[in-house]
Tab-separated table of C-alpha atoms in Angstrom:
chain	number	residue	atom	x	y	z
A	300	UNK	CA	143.054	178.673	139.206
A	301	UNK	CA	143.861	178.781	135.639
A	302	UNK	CA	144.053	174.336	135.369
A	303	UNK	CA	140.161	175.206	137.332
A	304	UNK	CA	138.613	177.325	134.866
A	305	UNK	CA	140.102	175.092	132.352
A	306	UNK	CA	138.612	172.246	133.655
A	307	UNK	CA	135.001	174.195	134.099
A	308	UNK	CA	135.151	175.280	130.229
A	309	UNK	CA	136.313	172.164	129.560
A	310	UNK	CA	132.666	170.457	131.534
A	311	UNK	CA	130.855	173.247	130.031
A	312	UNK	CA	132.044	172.101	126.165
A	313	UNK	CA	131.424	168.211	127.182
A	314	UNK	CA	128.088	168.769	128.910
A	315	UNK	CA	125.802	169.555	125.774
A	316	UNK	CA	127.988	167.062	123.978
A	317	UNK	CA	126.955	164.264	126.611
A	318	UNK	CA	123.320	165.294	126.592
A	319	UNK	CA	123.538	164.769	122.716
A	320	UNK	CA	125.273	161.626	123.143
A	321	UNK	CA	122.396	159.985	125.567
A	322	UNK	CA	119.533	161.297	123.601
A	323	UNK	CA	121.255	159.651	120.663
A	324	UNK	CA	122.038	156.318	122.854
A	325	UNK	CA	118.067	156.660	124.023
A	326	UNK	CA	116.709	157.230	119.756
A	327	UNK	CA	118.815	154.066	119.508
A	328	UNK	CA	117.344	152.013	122.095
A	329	UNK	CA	113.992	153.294	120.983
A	330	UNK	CA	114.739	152.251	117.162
A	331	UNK	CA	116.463	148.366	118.821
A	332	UNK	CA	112.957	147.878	120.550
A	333	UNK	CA	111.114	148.976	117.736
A	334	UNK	CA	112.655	146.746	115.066
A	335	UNK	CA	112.668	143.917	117.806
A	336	UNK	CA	109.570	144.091	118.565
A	337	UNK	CA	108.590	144.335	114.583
A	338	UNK	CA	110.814	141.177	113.775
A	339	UNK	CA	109.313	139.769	116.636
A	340	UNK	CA	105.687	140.333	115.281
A	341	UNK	CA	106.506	139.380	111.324
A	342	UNK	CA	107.578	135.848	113.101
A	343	UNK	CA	104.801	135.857	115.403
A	344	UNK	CA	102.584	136.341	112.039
A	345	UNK	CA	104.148	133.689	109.958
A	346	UNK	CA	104.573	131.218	113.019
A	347	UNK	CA	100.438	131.646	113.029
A	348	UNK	CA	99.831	131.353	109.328
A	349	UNK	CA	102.282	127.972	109.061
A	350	UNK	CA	100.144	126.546	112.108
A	351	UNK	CA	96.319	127.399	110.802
A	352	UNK	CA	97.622	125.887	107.127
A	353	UNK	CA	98.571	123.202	109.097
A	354	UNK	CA	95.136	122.577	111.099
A	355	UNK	CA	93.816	123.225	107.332
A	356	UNK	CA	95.453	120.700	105.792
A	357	UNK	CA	94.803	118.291	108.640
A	358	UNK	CA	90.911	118.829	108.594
A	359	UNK	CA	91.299	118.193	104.800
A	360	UNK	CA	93.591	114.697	105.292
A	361	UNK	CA	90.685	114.032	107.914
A	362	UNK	CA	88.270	114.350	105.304
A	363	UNK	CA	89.823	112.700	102.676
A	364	UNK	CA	90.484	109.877	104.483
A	365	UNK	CA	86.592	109.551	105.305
A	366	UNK	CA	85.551	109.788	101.561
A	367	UNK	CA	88.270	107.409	100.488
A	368	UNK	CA	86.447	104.980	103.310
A	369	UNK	CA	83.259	105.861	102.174
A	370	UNK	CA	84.441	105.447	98.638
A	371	UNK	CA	86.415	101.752	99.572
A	372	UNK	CA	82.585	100.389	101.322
A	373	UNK	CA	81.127	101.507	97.664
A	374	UNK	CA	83.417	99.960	95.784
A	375	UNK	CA	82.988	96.692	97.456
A	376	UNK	CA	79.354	96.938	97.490
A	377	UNK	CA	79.440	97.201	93.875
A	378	UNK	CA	81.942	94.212	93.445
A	379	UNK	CA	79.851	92.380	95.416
A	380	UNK	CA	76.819	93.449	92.957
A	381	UNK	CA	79.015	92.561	90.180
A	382	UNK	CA	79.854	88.785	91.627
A	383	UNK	CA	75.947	88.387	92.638
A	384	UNK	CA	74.813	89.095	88.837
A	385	UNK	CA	77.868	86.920	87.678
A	386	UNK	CA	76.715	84.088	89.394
A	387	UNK	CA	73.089	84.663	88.433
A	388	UNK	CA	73.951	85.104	84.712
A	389	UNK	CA	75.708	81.601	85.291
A	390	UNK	CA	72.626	80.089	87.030
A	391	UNK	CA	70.644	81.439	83.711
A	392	UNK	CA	73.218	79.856	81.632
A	393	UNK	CA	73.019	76.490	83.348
A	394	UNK	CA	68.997	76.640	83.381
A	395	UNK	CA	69.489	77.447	79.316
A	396	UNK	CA	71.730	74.375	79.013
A	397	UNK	CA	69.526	71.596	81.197
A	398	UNK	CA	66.488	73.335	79.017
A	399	UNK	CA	68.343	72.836	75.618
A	400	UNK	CA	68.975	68.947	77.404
A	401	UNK	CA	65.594	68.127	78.016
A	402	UNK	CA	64.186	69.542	74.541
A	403	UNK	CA	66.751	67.428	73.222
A	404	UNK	CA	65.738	64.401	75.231
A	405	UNK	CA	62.305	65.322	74.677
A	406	UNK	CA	62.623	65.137	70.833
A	407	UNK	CA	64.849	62.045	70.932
A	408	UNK	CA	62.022	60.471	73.347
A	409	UNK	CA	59.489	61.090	70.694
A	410	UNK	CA	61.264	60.020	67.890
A	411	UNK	CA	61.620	56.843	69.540
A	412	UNK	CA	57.618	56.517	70.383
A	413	UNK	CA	56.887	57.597	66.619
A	414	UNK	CA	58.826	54.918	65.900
A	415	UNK	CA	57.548	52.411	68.177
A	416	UNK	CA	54.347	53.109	67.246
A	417	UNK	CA	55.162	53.136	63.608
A	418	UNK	CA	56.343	49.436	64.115
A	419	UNK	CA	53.352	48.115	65.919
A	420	UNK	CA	50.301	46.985	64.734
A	421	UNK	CA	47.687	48.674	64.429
A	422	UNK	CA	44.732	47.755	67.388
């Protein structure tokens, strides 16, 4: 009897003891879910920023590729100006030239009448 009531007192002492000891195990569940779950959402967060900077900076590429295209078709439109006038300021020169030729011709031409006529008698 004695080794019995022993034993009772003894469940009686551990019983509020255990209760304390699974509401404690239970907080710390609570708190390991908690943080988890917190972790789990900072993550989630920066997972979702990294991705929409990254369809950000895509759209932008995107874009920059089209002005540089856009920008390349300009630039060759202007070389192309830049040849055409070239090649017309060249035309102009070689008109000035042949027209410096023929006023020289032309004077040379009349020299030589004036002095044809100079040496022939007069009708």
């Amino acid at each position: 009897r004695m080794l019995a009531g022993v034993v009772a007192q003894h469940k009686a002492t551990q019983a509020p003891l255990k209760e304390e000891n699974e509401r404690a195990r239970r907080a710390a569940v609570v708190s390991a879910h908690a943080a988890a779950d917190s972790t789990l959402a900072a993550v989630t967060a920066g997972v979702s920023d990294v991705f929409e900077n990254h369809k950000l900076l895509e759209a932008e590429a995107k874009h920059l590729q089209a002005e540089t295209l856009l920008f390349s078709k300009q630039t060759q439109r202007w070389l192309s100006l830049v040849e055409s006038f070239n090649k017309a300021m060249k035309e102009l020169g070689d008109v000035e030239n042949w027209a410096r030729t023929m006023e020289t011709d032309m004077t040379v031409l009349r020299t030589a009448m004036e002095e044809i006529q100079k040496h022939q008698p007069p009708v």
